Short mmCIF file of N, CA and C in Angstrom, two decimals:
data_model
loop_
_atom_site.label_atom_id
_atom_site.label_comp_id
_atom_site.label_asym_id
_atom_site.label_seq_id
_atom_site.Cartn_x
_atom_site.Cartn_y
_atom_site.Cartn_z
N MET E 1 38.42 68.62 165.27
CA MET E 1 37.89 68.03 166.48
C MET E 1 37.00 67.07 165.96
N GLY E 2 36.16 67.31 164.65
CA GLY E 2 35.19 66.27 164.09
C GLY E 2 35.56 64.90 163.73
N GLY E 3 36.67 65.10 162.83
CA GLY E 3 37.27 63.83 162.40
C GLY E 3 38.33 63.07 162.90
N LEU E 4 38.08 61.84 162.81
CA LEU E 4 39.24 60.82 163.18
C LEU E 4 40.49 60.97 162.50
N SER E 5 41.79 60.93 162.81
CA SER E 5 43.03 60.93 161.71
C SER E 5 43.15 59.26 161.68
N ILE E 6 44.13 59.11 160.84
CA ILE E 6 44.64 57.47 161.04
C ILE E 6 45.35 57.26 162.33
N TRP E 7 45.83 57.96 163.24
CA TRP E 7 46.59 57.75 164.26
C TRP E 7 44.93 57.30 165.30
N HIS E 8 44.55 57.97 165.30
CA HIS E 8 43.31 57.76 166.17
C HIS E 8 42.77 55.72 165.71
N TRP E 9 42.47 56.00 164.47
CA TRP E 9 42.00 54.67 164.29
C TRP E 9 43.08 53.25 164.52
N LEU E 10 44.54 53.94 164.27
CA LEU E 10 45.55 52.82 164.38
C LEU E 10 45.55 52.25 166.21
N VAL E 11 45.27 53.61 167.13
CA VAL E 11 44.81 53.41 168.39
C VAL E 11 43.56 52.28 168.90
N VAL E 12 42.62 52.56 168.30
CA VAL E 12 41.43 52.26 168.60
C VAL E 12 41.95 50.44 168.28
N LEU E 13 42.14 50.33 166.81
CA LEU E 13 42.70 48.75 166.36
C LEU E 13 43.60 48.08 167.50
N LEU E 14 44.23 48.72 168.03
CA LEU E 14 45.21 48.47 168.89
C LEU E 14 44.79 47.57 170.40
N ILE E 15 43.78 48.78 170.79
CA ILE E 15 42.95 48.31 171.74
C ILE E 15 42.18 47.21 171.59
N VAL E 16 41.63 47.06 170.40
CA VAL E 16 40.77 45.88 170.21
C VAL E 16 41.46 44.83 170.11
N LEU E 17 42.72 44.78 169.49
CA LEU E 17 43.55 43.63 169.20
C LEU E 17 44.25 43.05 170.93
N VAL E 18 44.35 44.14 171.66
CA VAL E 18 44.91 43.85 173.13
C VAL E 18 43.52 43.15 173.72
N LEU E 19 42.29 43.46 173.72
CA LEU E 19 40.98 43.20 174.72
C LEU E 19 40.92 41.92 174.04
N PHE E 20 40.56 41.45 172.63
CA PHE E 20 39.80 40.45 172.11
C PHE E 20 40.90 39.36 171.58
N GLY E 21 42.18 40.09 171.34
CA GLY E 21 43.35 38.87 171.03
C GLY E 21 43.06 38.57 169.48
N ARG E 22 44.43 38.51 168.77
CA ARG E 22 44.13 38.34 167.21
C ARG E 22 42.93 36.96 166.91
N GLY E 23 43.31 36.01 167.36
CA GLY E 23 42.39 34.98 167.25
C GLY E 23 40.79 35.13 167.22
N ARG E 24 40.28 36.14 168.47
CA ARG E 24 39.11 36.13 168.61
C ARG E 24 38.32 37.42 167.34
N VAL E 25 39.35 38.13 166.91
CA VAL E 25 39.29 39.09 166.06
C VAL E 25 38.91 38.53 164.65
N ALA E 26 39.81 37.19 164.40
CA ALA E 26 39.63 36.50 163.18
C ALA E 26 38.26 35.62 163.22
N ASP E 27 38.02 35.13 164.64
CA ASP E 27 36.80 34.41 164.59
C ASP E 27 35.81 35.27 164.46
N ILE E 28 35.68 36.37 164.60
CA ILE E 28 34.31 37.59 164.47
C ILE E 28 34.40 37.65 162.91
N MET E 29 35.47 37.74 162.31
CA MET E 29 35.53 38.31 160.87
C MET E 29 35.02 37.00 160.29
N GLY E 30 35.34 36.06 160.58
CA GLY E 30 34.82 34.26 160.13
C GLY E 30 33.52 34.33 160.01
N ASP E 31 33.06 34.33 161.14
CA ASP E 31 31.36 34.51 161.33
C ASP E 31 30.78 35.40 160.72
N PHE E 32 31.33 36.54 160.77
CA PHE E 32 30.70 37.45 159.81
C PHE E 32 30.68 37.37 158.26
N GLY E 33 32.01 36.63 157.77
CA GLY E 33 31.70 36.00 156.26
C GLY E 33 30.81 35.16 155.77
N LYS E 34 30.90 34.03 156.86
CA LYS E 34 29.78 32.97 156.78
C LYS E 34 28.22 33.83 157.10
N GLY E 35 28.19 34.96 157.83
CA GLY E 35 26.52 35.39 157.52
C GLY E 35 26.57 35.89 156.39
N ILE E 36 27.34 36.74 155.81
CA ILE E 36 27.25 36.88 154.31
C ILE E 36 27.09 36.24 153.48
N LYS E 37 27.74 35.12 153.40
CA LYS E 37 27.58 34.13 152.55
C LYS E 37 26.15 33.24 152.56
N SER E 38 26.06 32.88 154.08
CA SER E 38 24.50 32.72 154.14
C SER E 38 23.71 33.29 153.74
N PHE E 39 23.43 34.90 153.50
CA PHE E 39 22.71 35.56 153.28
C PHE E 39 22.50 35.58 151.78
N LYS E 40 23.74 35.64 150.82
CA LYS E 40 23.54 35.50 149.86
C LYS E 40 23.08 34.23 149.11
N GLN E 41 23.16 33.23 149.66
CA GLN E 41 22.54 31.73 149.46
C GLN E 41 20.99 31.85 149.74
N GLY E 42 20.65 32.33 150.59
CA GLY E 42 19.33 32.66 151.01
C GLY E 42 18.76 33.58 149.79
N MET E 43 19.08 34.66 149.53
CA MET E 43 18.65 35.51 148.44
C MET E 43 18.36 34.42 147.07
N GLY E 44 19.68 33.89 146.72
CA GLY E 44 19.46 33.00 145.47
C GLY E 44 18.36 31.88 145.73
N ASP E 45 18.06 31.35 146.90
CA ASP E 45 16.83 30.57 147.11
C ASP E 45 15.64 31.14 146.88
N ASP E 46 15.56 32.43 147.08
CA ASP E 46 14.35 32.91 146.98
C ASP E 46 13.97 32.94 145.70
N GLU E 47 14.98 33.50 144.77
CA GLU E 47 14.97 33.82 143.26
C GLU E 47 14.41 32.47 142.70
N GLU E 48 15.20 31.34 143.04
CA GLU E 48 14.71 30.18 142.65
C GLU E 48 13.35 29.68 142.77
N GLU E 49 12.61 29.88 144.26
CA GLU E 49 11.44 29.49 144.37
C GLU E 49 10.75 30.77 143.39
N ALA E 50 10.81 31.99 143.28
CA ALA E 50 10.10 32.77 142.40
C ALA E 50 9.89 32.16 141.00
N LYS E 51 11.14 31.87 140.32
CA LYS E 51 11.20 30.85 139.12
C LYS E 51 10.35 30.12 138.90
N ALA E 52 10.33 28.93 140.10
CA ALA E 52 9.45 27.82 140.30
C ALA E 52 7.88 28.31 140.22
N LYS E 53 7.54 29.22 140.87
CA LYS E 53 6.45 29.56 141.04
C LYS E 53 5.64 30.07 139.41
N ALA E 54 6.73 31.24 138.74
CA ALA E 54 6.39 31.43 137.85
C ALA E 54 5.94 30.20 136.77
N ALA E 55 7.21 29.54 136.66
CA ALA E 55 6.83 28.07 135.69
C ALA E 55 5.60 27.58 136.20
N LYS E 56 5.27 27.05 137.10
CA LYS E 56 4.02 26.38 137.35
C LYS E 56 3.17 27.38 137.18
N ILE E 57 2.83 28.65 137.24
CA ILE E 57 1.44 29.14 137.20
C ILE E 57 1.44 29.28 135.27
N HIS E 58 2.58 29.53 134.48
CA HIS E 58 2.64 29.46 133.39
C HIS E 58 2.18 28.05 132.73
N SER E 59 2.53 26.73 133.25
CA SER E 59 2.12 25.36 132.84
C SER E 59 0.61 25.05 133.25
N LEU E 60 0.22 25.90 134.17
CA LEU E 60 -1.30 25.85 134.70
C LEU E 60 -2.28 26.75 133.84
N GLU E 61 -1.41 27.68 133.25
CA GLU E 61 -2.38 28.28 131.96
C GLU E 61 -2.77 27.45 130.79
N GLY E 62 -1.98 26.91 130.60
CA GLY E 62 -1.99 25.87 129.33
C GLY E 62 -2.18 26.70 127.86
N PRO E 63 -2.62 26.35 127.00
CA PRO E 63 -2.59 26.91 125.59
C PRO E 63 -3.61 27.66 125.27
N HIS E 64 -4.50 27.97 126.07
CA HIS E 64 -5.60 29.16 126.02
C HIS E 64 -5.33 30.45 126.36
N HIS E 65 -3.87 30.45 126.84
CA HIS E 65 -3.82 31.97 127.07
C HIS E 65 -3.34 32.98 125.95
N ASP E 66 -3.22 32.32 124.63
CA ASP E 66 -3.10 33.08 123.24
C ASP E 66 -4.49 33.10 122.35
N ALA E 67 -5.56 32.81 123.28
CA ALA E 67 -6.84 32.96 122.32
C ALA E 67 -7.24 34.22 122.85
N LYS E 68 -8.13 34.41 121.96
CA LYS E 68 -8.77 36.14 121.74
C LYS E 68 -9.77 36.06 123.04
N PRO E 69 -9.91 37.16 123.47
CA PRO E 69 -10.99 37.57 124.41
C PRO E 69 -12.27 37.66 123.81
N ALA E 70 -13.24 37.01 124.76
CA ALA E 70 -14.61 36.87 123.73
C ALA E 70 -15.07 38.03 123.43
N GLY E 71 -14.80 39.49 123.82
CA GLY E 71 -15.24 40.46 123.08
C GLY E 71 -14.50 40.81 121.86
N GLU E 72 -13.21 40.38 121.67
CA GLU E 72 -12.50 40.53 120.13
C GLU E 72 -12.98 40.00 119.38
N ALA E 73 -13.50 38.17 119.99
CA ALA E 73 -14.12 37.56 118.92
C ALA E 73 -15.12 38.16 117.89
N ALA E 74 -16.32 38.73 118.75
CA ALA E 74 -17.42 39.25 118.10
C ALA E 74 -16.89 40.49 117.15
N LYS E 75 -16.05 41.10 117.48
CA LYS E 75 -15.38 42.14 116.60
C LYS E 75 -14.88 41.84 115.30
N ASP E 76 -14.40 40.40 115.20
CA ASP E 76 -13.75 40.19 114.06
C ASP E 76 -14.66 40.24 112.70
N PRO E 77 -14.54 41.17 111.45
CA PRO E 77 -15.19 41.58 110.60
C PRO E 77 -15.41 40.16 109.56
N HIS E 78 -14.18 39.24 109.72
CA HIS E 78 -14.75 37.95 108.87
C HIS E 78 -14.44 36.82 109.83
N PRO E 79 -15.40 36.16 110.70
CA PRO E 79 -15.28 35.12 111.39
C PRO E 79 -14.87 34.03 110.23
N GLY E 80 -14.06 32.77 110.56
CA GLY E 80 -13.66 32.00 109.83
C GLY E 80 -13.15 32.13 108.69
N ALA E 81 -12.67 33.52 108.46
CA ALA E 81 -11.44 33.52 107.58
C ALA E 81 -10.29 32.75 107.18
N GLU E 82 -9.75 32.28 108.58
CA GLU E 82 -8.82 31.48 108.28
C GLU E 82 -9.18 29.98 107.91
N HIS E 83 -10.37 29.77 107.55
CA HIS E 83 -10.77 28.50 107.07
C HIS E 83 -10.82 28.49 105.56
N ARG E 84 -10.86 29.50 104.91
CA ARG E 84 -10.98 30.04 104.06
C ARG E 84 -9.90 29.66 102.76
N ASN E 85 -10.17 29.24 101.79
CA ASN E 85 -8.73 28.78 100.93
C ASN E 85 -8.79 29.48 99.66
#
């Protein structure tokens, strides 16, 4: 009583085809496919925007992002050691 057999689904499919016709069902499925394609394209656009923002932020940081913080520079036991020969 709880589950539907294959025959129940076939009857439902037959009723849907009679009510809407084959052409209308095909149109609905085509629109559904276009919707999925549009959704995937929108997701791809979002990823491209995120990458562009990350690249912009990275370019704005410039070369100073590798420098030591001020506290670490004071802790260096041999300041200027890189200049010794």
